[in-house]
Each structure stands twice: as structure tokens, then as C-alpha cells.
PDB file of C-alpha atoms and ligand atoms in Angstrom:
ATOM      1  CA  UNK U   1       0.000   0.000   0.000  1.00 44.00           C
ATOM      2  CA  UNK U   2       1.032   3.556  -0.597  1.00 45.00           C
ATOM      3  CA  UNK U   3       0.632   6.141   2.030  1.00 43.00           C
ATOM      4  CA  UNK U   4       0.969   9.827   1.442  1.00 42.00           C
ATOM      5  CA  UNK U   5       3.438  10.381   4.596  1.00 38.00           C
ATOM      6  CA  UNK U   6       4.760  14.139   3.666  1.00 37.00           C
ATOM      7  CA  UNK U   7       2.965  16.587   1.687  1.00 38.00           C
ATOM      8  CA  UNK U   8       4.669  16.174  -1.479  1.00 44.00           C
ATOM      9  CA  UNK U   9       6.922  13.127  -1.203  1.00 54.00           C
ATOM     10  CA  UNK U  10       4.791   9.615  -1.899  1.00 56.00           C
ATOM     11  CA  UNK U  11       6.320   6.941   0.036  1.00 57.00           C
ATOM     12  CA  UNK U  12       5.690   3.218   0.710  1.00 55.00           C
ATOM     13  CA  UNK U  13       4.951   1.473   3.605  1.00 58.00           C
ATOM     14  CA  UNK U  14       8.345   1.321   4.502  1.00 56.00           C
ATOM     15  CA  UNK U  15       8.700   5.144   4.187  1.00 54.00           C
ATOM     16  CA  UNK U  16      10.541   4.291   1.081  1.00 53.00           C
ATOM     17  CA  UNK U  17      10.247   6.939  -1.991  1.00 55.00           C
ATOM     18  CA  UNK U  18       7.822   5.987  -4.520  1.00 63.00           C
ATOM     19  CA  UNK U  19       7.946   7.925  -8.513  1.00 82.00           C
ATOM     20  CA  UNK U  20       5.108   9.961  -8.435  1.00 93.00           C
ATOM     21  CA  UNK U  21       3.712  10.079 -11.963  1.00 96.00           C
ATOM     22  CA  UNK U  22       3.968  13.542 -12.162  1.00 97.00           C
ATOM     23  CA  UNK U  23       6.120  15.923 -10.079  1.00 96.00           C
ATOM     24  CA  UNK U  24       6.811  19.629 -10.733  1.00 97.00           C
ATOM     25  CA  UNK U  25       9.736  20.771  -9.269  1.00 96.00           C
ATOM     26  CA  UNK U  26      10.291  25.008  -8.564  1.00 97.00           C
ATOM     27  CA  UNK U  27       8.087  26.039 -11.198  1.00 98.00           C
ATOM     28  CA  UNK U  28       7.994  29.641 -11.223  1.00 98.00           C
ATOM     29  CA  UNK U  29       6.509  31.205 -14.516  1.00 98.00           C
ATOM     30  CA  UNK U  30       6.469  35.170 -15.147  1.00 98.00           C
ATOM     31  CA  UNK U  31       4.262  37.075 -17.663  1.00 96.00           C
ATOM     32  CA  UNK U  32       6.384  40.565 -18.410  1.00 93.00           C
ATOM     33  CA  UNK U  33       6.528  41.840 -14.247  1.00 92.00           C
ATOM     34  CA  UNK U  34       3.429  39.708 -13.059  1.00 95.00           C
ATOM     35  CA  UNK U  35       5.304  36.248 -11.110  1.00 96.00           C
ATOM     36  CA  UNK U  36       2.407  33.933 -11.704  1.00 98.00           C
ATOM     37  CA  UNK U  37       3.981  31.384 -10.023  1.00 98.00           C
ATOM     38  CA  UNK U  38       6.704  31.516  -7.523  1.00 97.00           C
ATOM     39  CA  UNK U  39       8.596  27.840  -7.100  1.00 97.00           C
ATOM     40  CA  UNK U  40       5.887  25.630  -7.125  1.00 97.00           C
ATOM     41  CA  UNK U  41       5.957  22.154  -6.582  1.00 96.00           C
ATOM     42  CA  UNK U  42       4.052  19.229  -6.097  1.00 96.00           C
ATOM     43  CA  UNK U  43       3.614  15.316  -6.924  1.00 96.00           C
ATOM     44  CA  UNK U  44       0.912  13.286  -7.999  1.00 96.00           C
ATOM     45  CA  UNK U  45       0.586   9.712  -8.563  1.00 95.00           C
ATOM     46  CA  UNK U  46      -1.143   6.961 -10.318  1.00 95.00           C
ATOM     47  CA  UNK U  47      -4.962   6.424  -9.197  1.00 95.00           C
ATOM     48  CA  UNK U  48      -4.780  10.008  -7.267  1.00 96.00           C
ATOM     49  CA  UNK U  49      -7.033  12.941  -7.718  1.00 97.00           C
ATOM     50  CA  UNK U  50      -5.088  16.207  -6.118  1.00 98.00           C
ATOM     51  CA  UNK U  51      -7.376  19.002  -5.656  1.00 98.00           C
ATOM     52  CA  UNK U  52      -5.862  22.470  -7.291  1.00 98.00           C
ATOM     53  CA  UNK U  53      -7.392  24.997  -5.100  1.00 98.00           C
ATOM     54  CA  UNK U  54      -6.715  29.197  -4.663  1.00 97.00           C
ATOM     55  CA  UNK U  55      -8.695  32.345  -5.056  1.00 96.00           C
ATOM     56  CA  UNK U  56      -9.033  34.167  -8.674  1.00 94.00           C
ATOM     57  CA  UNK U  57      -5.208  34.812  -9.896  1.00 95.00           C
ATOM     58  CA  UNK U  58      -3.359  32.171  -7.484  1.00 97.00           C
ATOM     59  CA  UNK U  59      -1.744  30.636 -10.793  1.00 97.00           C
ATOM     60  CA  UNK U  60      -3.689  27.284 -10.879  1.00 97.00           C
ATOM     61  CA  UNK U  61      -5.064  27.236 -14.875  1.00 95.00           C
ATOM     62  CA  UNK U  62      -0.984  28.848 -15.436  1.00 97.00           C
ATOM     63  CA  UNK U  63      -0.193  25.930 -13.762  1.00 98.00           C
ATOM     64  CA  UNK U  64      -2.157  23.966 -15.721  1.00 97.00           C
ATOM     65  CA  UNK U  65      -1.338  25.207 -19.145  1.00 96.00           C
ATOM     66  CA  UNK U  66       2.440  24.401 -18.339  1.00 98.00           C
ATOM     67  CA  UNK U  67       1.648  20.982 -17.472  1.00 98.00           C
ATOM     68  CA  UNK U  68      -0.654  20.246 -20.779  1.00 95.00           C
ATOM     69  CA  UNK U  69       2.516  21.871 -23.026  1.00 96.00           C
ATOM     70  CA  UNK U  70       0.282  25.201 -23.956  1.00 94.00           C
ATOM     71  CA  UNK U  71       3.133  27.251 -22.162  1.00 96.00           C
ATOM     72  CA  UNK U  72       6.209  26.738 -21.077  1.00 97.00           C
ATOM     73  CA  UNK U  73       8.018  27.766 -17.343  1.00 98.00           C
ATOM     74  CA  UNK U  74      10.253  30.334 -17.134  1.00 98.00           C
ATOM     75  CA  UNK U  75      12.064  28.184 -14.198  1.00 97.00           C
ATOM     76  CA  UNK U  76      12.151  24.667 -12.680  1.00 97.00           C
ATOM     77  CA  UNK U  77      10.798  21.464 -14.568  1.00 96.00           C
ATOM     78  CA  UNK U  78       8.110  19.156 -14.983  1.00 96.00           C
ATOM     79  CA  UNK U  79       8.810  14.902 -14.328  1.00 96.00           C
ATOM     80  CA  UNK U  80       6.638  12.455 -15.522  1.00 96.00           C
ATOM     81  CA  UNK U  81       7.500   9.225 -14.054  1.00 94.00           C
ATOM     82  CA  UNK U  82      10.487  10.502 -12.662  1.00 92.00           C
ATOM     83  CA  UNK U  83      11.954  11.744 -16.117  1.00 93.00           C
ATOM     84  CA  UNK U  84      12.218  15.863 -16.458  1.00 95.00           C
ATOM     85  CA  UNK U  85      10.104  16.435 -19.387  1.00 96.00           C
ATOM     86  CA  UNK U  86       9.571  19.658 -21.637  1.00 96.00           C
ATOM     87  CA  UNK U  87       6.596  20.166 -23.952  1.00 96.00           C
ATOM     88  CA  UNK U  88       6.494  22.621 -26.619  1.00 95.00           C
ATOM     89  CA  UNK U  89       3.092  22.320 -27.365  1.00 93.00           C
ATOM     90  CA  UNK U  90      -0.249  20.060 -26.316  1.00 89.00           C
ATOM     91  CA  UNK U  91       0.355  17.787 -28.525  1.00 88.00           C
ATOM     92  CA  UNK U  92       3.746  16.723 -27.170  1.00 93.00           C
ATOM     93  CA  UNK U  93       2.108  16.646 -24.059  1.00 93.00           C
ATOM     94  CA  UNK U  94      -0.808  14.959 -25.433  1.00 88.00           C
ATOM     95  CA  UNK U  95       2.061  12.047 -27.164  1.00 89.00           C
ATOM     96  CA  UNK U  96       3.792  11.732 -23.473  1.00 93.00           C
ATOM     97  CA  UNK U  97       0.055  10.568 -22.127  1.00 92.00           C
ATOM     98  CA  UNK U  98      -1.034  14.041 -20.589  1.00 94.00           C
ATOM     99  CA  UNK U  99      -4.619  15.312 -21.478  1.00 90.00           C
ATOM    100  CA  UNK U 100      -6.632  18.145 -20.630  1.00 90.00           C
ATOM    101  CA  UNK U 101     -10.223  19.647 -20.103  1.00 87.00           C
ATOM    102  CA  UNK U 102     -10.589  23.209 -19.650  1.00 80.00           C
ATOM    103  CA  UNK U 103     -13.951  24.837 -18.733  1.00 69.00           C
ATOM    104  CA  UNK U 104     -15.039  26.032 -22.193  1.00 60.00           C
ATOM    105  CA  UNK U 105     -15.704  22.736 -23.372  1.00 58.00           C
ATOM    106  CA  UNK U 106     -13.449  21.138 -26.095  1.00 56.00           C
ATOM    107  CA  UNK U 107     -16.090  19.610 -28.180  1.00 62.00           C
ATOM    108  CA  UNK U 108     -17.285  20.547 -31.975  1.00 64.00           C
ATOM    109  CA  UNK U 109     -20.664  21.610 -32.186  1.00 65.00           C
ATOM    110  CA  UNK U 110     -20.394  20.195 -35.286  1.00 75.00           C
ATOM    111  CA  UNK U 111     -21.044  15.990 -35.389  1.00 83.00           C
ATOM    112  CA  UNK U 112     -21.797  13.640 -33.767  1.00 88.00           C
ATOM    113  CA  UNK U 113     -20.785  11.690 -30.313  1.00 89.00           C
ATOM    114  CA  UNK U 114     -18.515   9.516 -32.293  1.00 88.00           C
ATOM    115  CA  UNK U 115     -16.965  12.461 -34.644  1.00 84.00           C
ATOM    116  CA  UNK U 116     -16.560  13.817 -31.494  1.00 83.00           C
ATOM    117  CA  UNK U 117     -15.006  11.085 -29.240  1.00 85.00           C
ATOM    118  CA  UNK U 118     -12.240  10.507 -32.411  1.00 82.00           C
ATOM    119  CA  UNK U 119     -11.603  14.206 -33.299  1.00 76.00           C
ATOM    120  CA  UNK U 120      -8.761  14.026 -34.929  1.00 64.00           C
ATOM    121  CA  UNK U 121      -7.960  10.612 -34.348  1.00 67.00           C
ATOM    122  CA  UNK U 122      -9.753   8.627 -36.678  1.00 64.00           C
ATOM    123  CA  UNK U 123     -10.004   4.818 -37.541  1.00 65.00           C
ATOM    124  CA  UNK U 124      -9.161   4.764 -41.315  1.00 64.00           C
ATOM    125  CA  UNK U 125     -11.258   1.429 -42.831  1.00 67.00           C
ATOM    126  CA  UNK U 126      -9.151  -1.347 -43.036  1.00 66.00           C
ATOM    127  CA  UNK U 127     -10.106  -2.010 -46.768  1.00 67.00           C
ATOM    128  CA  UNK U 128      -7.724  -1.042 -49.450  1.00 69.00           C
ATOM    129  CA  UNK U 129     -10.792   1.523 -50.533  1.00 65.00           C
ATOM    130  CA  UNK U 130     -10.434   2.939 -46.958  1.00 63.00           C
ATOM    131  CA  UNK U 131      -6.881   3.075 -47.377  1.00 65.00           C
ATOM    132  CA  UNK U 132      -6.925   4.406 -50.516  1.00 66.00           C
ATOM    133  CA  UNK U 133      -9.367   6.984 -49.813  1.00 63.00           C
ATOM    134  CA  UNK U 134      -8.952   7.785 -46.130  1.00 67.00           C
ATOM    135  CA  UNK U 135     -12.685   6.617 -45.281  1.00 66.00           C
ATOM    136  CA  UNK U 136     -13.646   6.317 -42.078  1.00 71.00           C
ATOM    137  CA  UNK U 137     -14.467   2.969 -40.623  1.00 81.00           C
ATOM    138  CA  UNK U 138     -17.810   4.353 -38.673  1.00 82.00           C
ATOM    139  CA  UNK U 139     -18.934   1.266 -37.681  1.00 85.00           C
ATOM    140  CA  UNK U 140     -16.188   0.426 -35.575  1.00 85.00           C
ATOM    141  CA  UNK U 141     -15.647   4.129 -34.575  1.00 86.00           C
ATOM    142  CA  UNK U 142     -19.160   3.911 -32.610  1.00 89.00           C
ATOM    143  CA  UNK U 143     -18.707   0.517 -31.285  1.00 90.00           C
ATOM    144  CA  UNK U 144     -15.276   1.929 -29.802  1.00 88.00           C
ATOM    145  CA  UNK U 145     -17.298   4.990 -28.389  1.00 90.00           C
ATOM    146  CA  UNK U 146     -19.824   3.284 -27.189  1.00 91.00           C
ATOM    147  CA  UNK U 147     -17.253   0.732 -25.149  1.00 89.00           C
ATOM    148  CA  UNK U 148     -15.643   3.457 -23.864  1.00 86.00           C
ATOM    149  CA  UNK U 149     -18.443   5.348 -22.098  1.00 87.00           C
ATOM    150  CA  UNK U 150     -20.221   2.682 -21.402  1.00 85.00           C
ATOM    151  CA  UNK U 151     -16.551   1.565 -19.394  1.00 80.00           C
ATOM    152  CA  UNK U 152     -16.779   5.119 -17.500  1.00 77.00           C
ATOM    153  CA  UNK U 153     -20.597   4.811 -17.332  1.00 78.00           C
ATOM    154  CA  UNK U 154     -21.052   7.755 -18.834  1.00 79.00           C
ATOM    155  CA  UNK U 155     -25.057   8.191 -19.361  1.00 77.00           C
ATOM    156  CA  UNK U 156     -25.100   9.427 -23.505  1.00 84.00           C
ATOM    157  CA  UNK U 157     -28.060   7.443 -24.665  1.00 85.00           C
ATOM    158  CA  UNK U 158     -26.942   7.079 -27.777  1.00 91.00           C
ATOM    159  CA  UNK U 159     -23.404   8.107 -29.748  1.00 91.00           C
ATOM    160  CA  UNK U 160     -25.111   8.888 -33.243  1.00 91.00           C
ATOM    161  CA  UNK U 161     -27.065  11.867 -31.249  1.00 91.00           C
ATOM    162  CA  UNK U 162     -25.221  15.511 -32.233  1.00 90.00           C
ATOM    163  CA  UNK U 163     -23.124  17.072 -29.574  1.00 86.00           C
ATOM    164  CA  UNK U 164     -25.714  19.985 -29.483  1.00 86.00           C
ATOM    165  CA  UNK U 165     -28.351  17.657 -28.870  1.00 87.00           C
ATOM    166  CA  UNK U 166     -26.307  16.711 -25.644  1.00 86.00           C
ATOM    167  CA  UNK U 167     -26.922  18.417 -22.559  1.00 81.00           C
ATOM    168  CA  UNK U 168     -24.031  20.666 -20.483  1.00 79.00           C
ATOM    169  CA  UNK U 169     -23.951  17.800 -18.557  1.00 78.00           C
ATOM    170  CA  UNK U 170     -23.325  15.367 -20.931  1.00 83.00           C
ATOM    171  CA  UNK U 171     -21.355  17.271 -23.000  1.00 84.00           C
ATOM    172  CA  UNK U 172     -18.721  18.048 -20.207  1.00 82.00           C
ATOM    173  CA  UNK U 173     -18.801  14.207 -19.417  1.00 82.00           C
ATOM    174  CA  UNK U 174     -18.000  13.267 -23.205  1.00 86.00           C
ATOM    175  CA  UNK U 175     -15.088  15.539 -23.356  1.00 86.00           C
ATOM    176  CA  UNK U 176     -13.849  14.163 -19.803  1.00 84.00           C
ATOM    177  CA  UNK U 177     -14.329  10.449 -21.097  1.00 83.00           C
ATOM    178  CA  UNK U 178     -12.778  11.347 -24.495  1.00 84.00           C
ATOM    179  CA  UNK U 179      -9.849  12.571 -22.382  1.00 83.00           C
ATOM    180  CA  UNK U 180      -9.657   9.915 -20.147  1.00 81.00           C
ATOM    181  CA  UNK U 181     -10.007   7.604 -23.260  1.00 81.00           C
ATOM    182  CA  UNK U 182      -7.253   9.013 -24.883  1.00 77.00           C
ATOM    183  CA  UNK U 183      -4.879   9.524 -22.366  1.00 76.00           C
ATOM    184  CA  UNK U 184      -2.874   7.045 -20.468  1.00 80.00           C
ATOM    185  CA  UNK U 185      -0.979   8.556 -17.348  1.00 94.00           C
ATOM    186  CA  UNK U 186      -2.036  12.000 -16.337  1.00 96.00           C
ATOM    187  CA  UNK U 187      -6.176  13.623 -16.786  1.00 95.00           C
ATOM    188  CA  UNK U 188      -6.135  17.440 -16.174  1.00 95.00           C
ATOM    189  CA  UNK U 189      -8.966  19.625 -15.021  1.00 94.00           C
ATOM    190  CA  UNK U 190      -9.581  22.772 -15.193  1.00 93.00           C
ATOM    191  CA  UNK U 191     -12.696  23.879 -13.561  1.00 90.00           C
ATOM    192  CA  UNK U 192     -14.719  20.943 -15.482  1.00 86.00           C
ATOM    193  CA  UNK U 193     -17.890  20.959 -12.900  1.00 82.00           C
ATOM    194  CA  UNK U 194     -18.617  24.741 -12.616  1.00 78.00           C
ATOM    195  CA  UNK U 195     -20.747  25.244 -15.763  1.00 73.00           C
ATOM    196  CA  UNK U 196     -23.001  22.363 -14.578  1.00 76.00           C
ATOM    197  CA  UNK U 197     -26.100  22.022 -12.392  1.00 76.00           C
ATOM    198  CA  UNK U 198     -26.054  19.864  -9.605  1.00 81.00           C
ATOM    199  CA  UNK U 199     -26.895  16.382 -10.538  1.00 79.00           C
ATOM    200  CA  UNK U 200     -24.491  16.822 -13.582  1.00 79.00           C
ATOM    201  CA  UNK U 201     -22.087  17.827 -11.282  1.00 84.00           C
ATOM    202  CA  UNK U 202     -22.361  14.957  -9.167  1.00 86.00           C
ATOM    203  CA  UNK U 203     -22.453  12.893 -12.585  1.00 82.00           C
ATOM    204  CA  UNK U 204     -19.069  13.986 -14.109  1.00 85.00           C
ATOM    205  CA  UNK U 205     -17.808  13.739 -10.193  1.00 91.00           C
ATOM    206  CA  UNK U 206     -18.317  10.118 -10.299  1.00 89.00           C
ATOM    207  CA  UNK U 207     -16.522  10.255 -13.668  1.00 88.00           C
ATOM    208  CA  UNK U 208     -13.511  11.602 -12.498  1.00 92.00           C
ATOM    209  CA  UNK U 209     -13.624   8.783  -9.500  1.00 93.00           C
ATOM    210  CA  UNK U 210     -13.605   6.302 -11.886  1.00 90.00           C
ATOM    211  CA  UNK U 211     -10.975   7.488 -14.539  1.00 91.00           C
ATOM    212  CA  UNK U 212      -8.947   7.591 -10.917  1.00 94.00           C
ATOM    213  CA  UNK U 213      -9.534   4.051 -10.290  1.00 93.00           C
ATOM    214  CA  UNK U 214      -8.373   2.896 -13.617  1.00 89.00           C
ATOM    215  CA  UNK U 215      -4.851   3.867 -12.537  1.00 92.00           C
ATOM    216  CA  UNK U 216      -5.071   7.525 -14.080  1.00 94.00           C
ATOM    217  CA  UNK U 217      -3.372  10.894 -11.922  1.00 96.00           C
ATOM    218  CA  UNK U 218      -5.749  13.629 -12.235  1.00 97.00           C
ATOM    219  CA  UNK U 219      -5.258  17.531 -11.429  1.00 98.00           C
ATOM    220  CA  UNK U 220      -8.901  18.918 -10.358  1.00 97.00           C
ATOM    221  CA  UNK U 221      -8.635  22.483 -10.397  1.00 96.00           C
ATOM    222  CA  UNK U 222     -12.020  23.594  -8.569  1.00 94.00           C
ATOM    223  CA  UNK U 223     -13.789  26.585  -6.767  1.00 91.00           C
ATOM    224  CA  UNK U 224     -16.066  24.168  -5.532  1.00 91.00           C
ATOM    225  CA  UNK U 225     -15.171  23.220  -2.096  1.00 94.00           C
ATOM    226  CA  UNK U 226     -17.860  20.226  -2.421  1.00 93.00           C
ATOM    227  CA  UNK U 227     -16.922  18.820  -4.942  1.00 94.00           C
ATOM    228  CA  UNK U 228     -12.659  19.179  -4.098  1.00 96.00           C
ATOM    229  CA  UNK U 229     -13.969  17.315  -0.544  1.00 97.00           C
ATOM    230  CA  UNK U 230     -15.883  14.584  -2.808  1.00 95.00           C
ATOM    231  CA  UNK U 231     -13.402  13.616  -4.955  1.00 96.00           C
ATOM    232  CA  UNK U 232      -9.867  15.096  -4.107  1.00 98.00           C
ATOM    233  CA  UNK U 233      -7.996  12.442  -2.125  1.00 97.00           C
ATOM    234  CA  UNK U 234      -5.523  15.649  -1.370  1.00 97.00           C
ATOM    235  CA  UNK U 235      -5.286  19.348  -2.189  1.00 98.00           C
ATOM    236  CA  UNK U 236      -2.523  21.772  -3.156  1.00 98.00           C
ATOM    237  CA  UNK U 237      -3.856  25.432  -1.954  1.00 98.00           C
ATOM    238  CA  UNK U 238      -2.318  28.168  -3.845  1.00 97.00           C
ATOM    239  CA  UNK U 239      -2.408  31.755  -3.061  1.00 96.00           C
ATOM    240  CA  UNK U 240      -0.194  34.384  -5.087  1.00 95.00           C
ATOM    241  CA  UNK U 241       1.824  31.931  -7.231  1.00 97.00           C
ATOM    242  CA  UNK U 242       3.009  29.602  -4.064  1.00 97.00           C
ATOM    243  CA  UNK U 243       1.885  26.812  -2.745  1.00 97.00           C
ATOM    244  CA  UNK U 244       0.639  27.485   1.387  1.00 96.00           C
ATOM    245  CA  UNK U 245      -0.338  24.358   2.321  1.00 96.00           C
ATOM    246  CA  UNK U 246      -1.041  20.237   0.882  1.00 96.00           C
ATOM    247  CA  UNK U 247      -4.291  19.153   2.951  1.00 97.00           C
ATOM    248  CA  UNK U 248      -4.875  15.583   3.294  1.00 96.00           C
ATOM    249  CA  UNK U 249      -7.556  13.704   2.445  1.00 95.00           C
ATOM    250  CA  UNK U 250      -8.260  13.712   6.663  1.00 96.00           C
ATOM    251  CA  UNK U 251      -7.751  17.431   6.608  1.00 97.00           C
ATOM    252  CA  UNK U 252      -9.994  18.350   3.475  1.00 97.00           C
ATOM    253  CA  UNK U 253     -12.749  20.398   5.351  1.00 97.00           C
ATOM    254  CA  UNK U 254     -14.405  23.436   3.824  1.00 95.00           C
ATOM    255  CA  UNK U 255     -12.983  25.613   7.047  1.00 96.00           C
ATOM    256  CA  UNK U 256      -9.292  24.564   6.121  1.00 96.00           C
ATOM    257  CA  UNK U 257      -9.929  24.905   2.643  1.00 97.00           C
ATOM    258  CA  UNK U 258     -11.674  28.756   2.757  1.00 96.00           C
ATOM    259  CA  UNK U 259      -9.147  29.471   5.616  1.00 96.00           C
ATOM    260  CA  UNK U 260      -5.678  28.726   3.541  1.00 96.00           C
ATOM    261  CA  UNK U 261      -7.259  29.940   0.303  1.00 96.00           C
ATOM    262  CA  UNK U 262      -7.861  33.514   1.646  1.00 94.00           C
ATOM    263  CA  UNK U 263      -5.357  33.542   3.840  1.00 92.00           C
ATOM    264  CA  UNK U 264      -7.062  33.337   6.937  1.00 91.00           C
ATOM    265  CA  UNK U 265      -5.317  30.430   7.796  1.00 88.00           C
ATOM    266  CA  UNK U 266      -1.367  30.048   7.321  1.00 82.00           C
ATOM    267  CA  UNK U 267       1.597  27.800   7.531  1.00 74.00           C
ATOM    268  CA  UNK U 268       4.486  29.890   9.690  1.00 57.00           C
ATOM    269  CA  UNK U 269       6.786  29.588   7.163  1.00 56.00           C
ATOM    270  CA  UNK U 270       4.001  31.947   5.528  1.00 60.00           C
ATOM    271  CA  UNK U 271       3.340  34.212   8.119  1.00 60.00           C
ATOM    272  CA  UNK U 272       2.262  37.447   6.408  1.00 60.00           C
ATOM    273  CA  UNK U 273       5.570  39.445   6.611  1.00 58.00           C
ATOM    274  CA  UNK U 274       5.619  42.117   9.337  1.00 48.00           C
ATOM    275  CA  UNK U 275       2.879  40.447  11.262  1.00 45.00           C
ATOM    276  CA  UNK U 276       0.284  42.494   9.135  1.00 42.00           C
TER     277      UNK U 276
HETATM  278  N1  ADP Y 301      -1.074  35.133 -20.624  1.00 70.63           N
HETATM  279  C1  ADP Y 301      -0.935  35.913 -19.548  1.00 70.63           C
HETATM  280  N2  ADP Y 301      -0.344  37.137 -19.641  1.00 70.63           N
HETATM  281  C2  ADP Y 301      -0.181  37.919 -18.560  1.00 70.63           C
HETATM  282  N3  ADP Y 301      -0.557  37.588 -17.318  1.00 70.63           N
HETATM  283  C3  ADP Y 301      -1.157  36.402 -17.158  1.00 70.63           C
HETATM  284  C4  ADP Y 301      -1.376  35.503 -18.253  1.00 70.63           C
HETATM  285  N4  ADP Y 301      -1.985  34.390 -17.784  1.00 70.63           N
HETATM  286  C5  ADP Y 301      -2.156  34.572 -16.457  1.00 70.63           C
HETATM  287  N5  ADP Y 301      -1.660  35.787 -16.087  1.00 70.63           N
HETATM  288  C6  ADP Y 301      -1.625  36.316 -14.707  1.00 70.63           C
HETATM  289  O1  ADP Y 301      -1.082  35.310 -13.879  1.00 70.63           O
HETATM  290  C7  ADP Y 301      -1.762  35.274 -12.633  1.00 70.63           C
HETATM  291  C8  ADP Y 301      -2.354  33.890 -12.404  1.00 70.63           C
HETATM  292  O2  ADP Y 301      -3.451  33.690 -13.294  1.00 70.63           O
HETATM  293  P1  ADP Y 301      -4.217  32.311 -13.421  1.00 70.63           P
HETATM  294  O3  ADP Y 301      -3.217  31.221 -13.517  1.00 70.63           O
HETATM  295  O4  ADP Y 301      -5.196  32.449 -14.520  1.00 70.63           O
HETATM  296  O5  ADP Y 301      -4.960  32.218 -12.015  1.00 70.63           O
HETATM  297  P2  ADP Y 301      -6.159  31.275 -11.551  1.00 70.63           P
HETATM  298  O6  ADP Y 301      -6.404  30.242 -12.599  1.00 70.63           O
HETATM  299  O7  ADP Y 301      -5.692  30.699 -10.245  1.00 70.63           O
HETATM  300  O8  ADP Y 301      -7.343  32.179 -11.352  1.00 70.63           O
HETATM  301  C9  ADP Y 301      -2.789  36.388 -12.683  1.00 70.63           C
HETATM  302  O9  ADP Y 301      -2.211  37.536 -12.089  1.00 70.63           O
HETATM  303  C10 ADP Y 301      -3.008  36.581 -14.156  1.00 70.63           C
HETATM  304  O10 ADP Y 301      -3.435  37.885 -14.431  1.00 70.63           O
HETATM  305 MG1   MG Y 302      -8.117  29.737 -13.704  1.00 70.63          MG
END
């Protein structure tokens, strides 16, 4: 078994160091004068969800984008599986096994459930017409889809319905399981549950708990504090680009979450200077 003895070292049993899946080491990141983020680090492993929490301009979704290869830090490094990475873009992140969800929702409104699921990825038909031509091999494109939400049991009636016909809920859930379908080591999430009413909420929250049990680390960036306490099995609170404090799962109450988010609550090593 593998307990979560210090707030960002994974060890065994035995206290012995475990590779997290994904580590960032003294990230800092600055836009012109602004220091978005200020040395952050932090580790996640296989079949974890961390919570990303912090008010409005903490750095989380700049965190975020560095980590799905749509920017790059200005200091420190990103390890996946204990091997210091760099992504130039998302698709090099995308290749390494990293995929991403931000709020806006990634989806076409164009097509279908299927066209959808396989944006950009798409079966050719393995006749030589198909190859020939490029078709698409439909059939087995929406018996794949269909296996693979049926796998998360995600609730899309059926996968030759159009992505507008879809509701928010639904939609969101699609491009989580697409994600999670494509992606083998690392889910990222950025705010996925705040467009969503309550029982979709819930919905894509049991999502993300099962994309965690099939071995999967996921980031959950969330203003929620619900829904970080439902599903996070830790959180990373971030206030003005640095990290103030890792709650564990034990410690993952709504008054420790508000209270290190705004600052009511601190780590010493944090104390506001001048005892202001
Ligand atoms: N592309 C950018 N150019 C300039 N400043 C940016 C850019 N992206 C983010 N910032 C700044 O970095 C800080 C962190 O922003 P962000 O990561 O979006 O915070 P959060 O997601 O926690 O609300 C903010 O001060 C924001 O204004
Ligand atoms: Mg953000």
C-alpha cells in the first residue's frame, strides 16, 4: 500500500520513496513583471485525484497550461514518471500521455458523439478503398465509443445523437471520457464541474472517480469546495503563485480549505511578513 506520509513526497509502507507520476519541481513562470507562479511544486501519482485549489489569480489554470505543453516555465521542470520532461506544445504533451479539459468545453458543435469522441484521431477502414481513400471505418468508430463510455458509465443514450443535442452535462462528461479515453498517465482539469447544475455535477464527479480508479493521476482544479472534498484524495492550496499548504484527504474540510485559500489560515513559514 502507498501512504501519502509528507505533503509532497509519496512513500511506501516502509517510508521508502515511490515515482510519483507527475512531479513539478520550482516552477515559477512570469508574464512581463506579473510572477504567476513563484517555485511551485508538487507530486501526484497513479490512481490520485489532487485538488488544485486558490482564489481568482493564485496561478492554478498557469499551472495547468504548463503541465498540458500550452506554455512553457520560465524556471524549474516538470517529471513524468520521474523523467524531467519539456513540452512545446499540447500535442507533445498529449504524445507523453497528458490530457486536458478546460472549462469552455473542447467539443465541436459540429457531429456527432462519435466524430466527437475521435476528433482528430480517426479509424481509417481497413479495406484497401479505406486506405486508398482515407474513409472512415464508422462502424467500428461507434462501437469503440460506445465501449468506452459505457466503461466510465457515462449516461449518452446514444453516440449517433449531435453534440448539441447533448446536454451541459453530458457534453462536459463526453469531453472528460474522451480525455480519459485518450490519455494514459495523467487527466487534467480545469474547472470541469462549474458550468453544470447539480446532478451533472455529481455525474461527471463520479466520472472523475472512476478514470482515478483505472490507474489515471488527475489535477482537479475547482472553486467548488464540495466537490474538491468529494473527490480530491488531497489538495494543493495556492495563493499568489506559491503553494501554502497540501491538505490531506483527513484534513480536506471546507474551514481549512476557505481558511488557507484567503489567507485566513497560514503555515508559519508563511506568516504574512511584518505580522500584518
Ligand atoms: N497570458 C498571460 N499574460 C499575462 N498575465 C497572465 C497571463 N496568464 C495569467 N496571467 C496572470 O497570472 C496570474 C495567475 O493567473 P491564473 O493562472 O489564470 O490564475 P487562476 O487560474 O488561479 O485564477 C494572474 O495575475 C493573471 O493575471
Ligand atoms: Mg483559472
Amino acid at each position: 500500500m502507498i501512504t501519502m506520509q509528507y505533503a509532497t513526497e509519496i512513500v511506501d509502507e516502509r517510508g521508502h520513496g515511490v515515482t510519483a507520476r507527475l512531479a513539478v519541481r520550482d516552477v515559477s513562470k512570469y508574464f512581463g513583471g506579473v510572477h504567476a507562479l513563484k517555485g511551485v511544486s508538487l507530486e501526484v501519482d497513479a490512481g490520485e485525484v489532487l485538488g488544485l485549489v486558490g482564489d481568482n489569480g493564485a496561478g492554478k489554470s498557469t499551472l495547468l497550461k504548463i503541465l498540458a505543453g500550452a506554455s512553457q516555465p520560465s524556471e524549474g521542470v516538470i517529471q513524468l514518471d520521474g523523467e524531467v520532461v519539456e513540452f512545446a506544445s499540447p500535442r507533445a504533451a498529449k504524445e507523453a500521455g497528458i490530457s486536458t479539459v478546460y472549462q469552455d468545453l473542447a467539443l465541436t458543435s459540429q457531429g456527432d458523439v462519435v466524430s466527437n469522441f475521435f476528433l482528430g484521431r480517426e479509424i481509417i477502414s481497413d479495406s484497401w478503398l479505406g486506405r486508398k481513400f482515407g474513409w472512415l471505418n464508422t462502424k467500428a468508430m461507434a462501437q469503440h465509443t460506445r465501449k468506452e463510455l459505457e466503461r466510465l458509465g457515462t449516461r449518452i443514450p446514444n453516440v449517433r445523437l449531435a453534440t448539441r443535442e447533448l446536454s451541459g452535462g453530458q457534453r462536459q462528461a463526453l469531453a472528460i471520457a474522451r480525455a480519459a479515453a485518450w490519455t494514459s498517465k495523467v487527466l487534467l482539469l480545469d474547472e470541469p464541474t462549474s458550468a453544470l447544475g447539480v446532478r451533472q455535477q455529481a455525474e461527471v464527479l463520479d466520472l472523475i472517480k472512476r478514470v482515478r480508479d483505472e490507474g489515471i493521476a488527475v489535477i482537479f482544479i475547482s472553486h467548488q469546495m464540495q466537490d474538491v472534498m468529494s473527490v480530491c484524495d488531497r489538495a494543493v492550496v495556492l495563493r499568489l503563485g506559491s503553494v501554502v499548504k497540501t491538505l490531506q484527504k483527513d484534513e480536506l474540510t471546507s474551514e481549512n480549505l476557505v481558511g488557507y485559500i484567503t489567507g485566513a489560515k497560514f503555515e508559519a513559514e508563511f506568516a504574512p511578513e511584518g505580522g500584518k
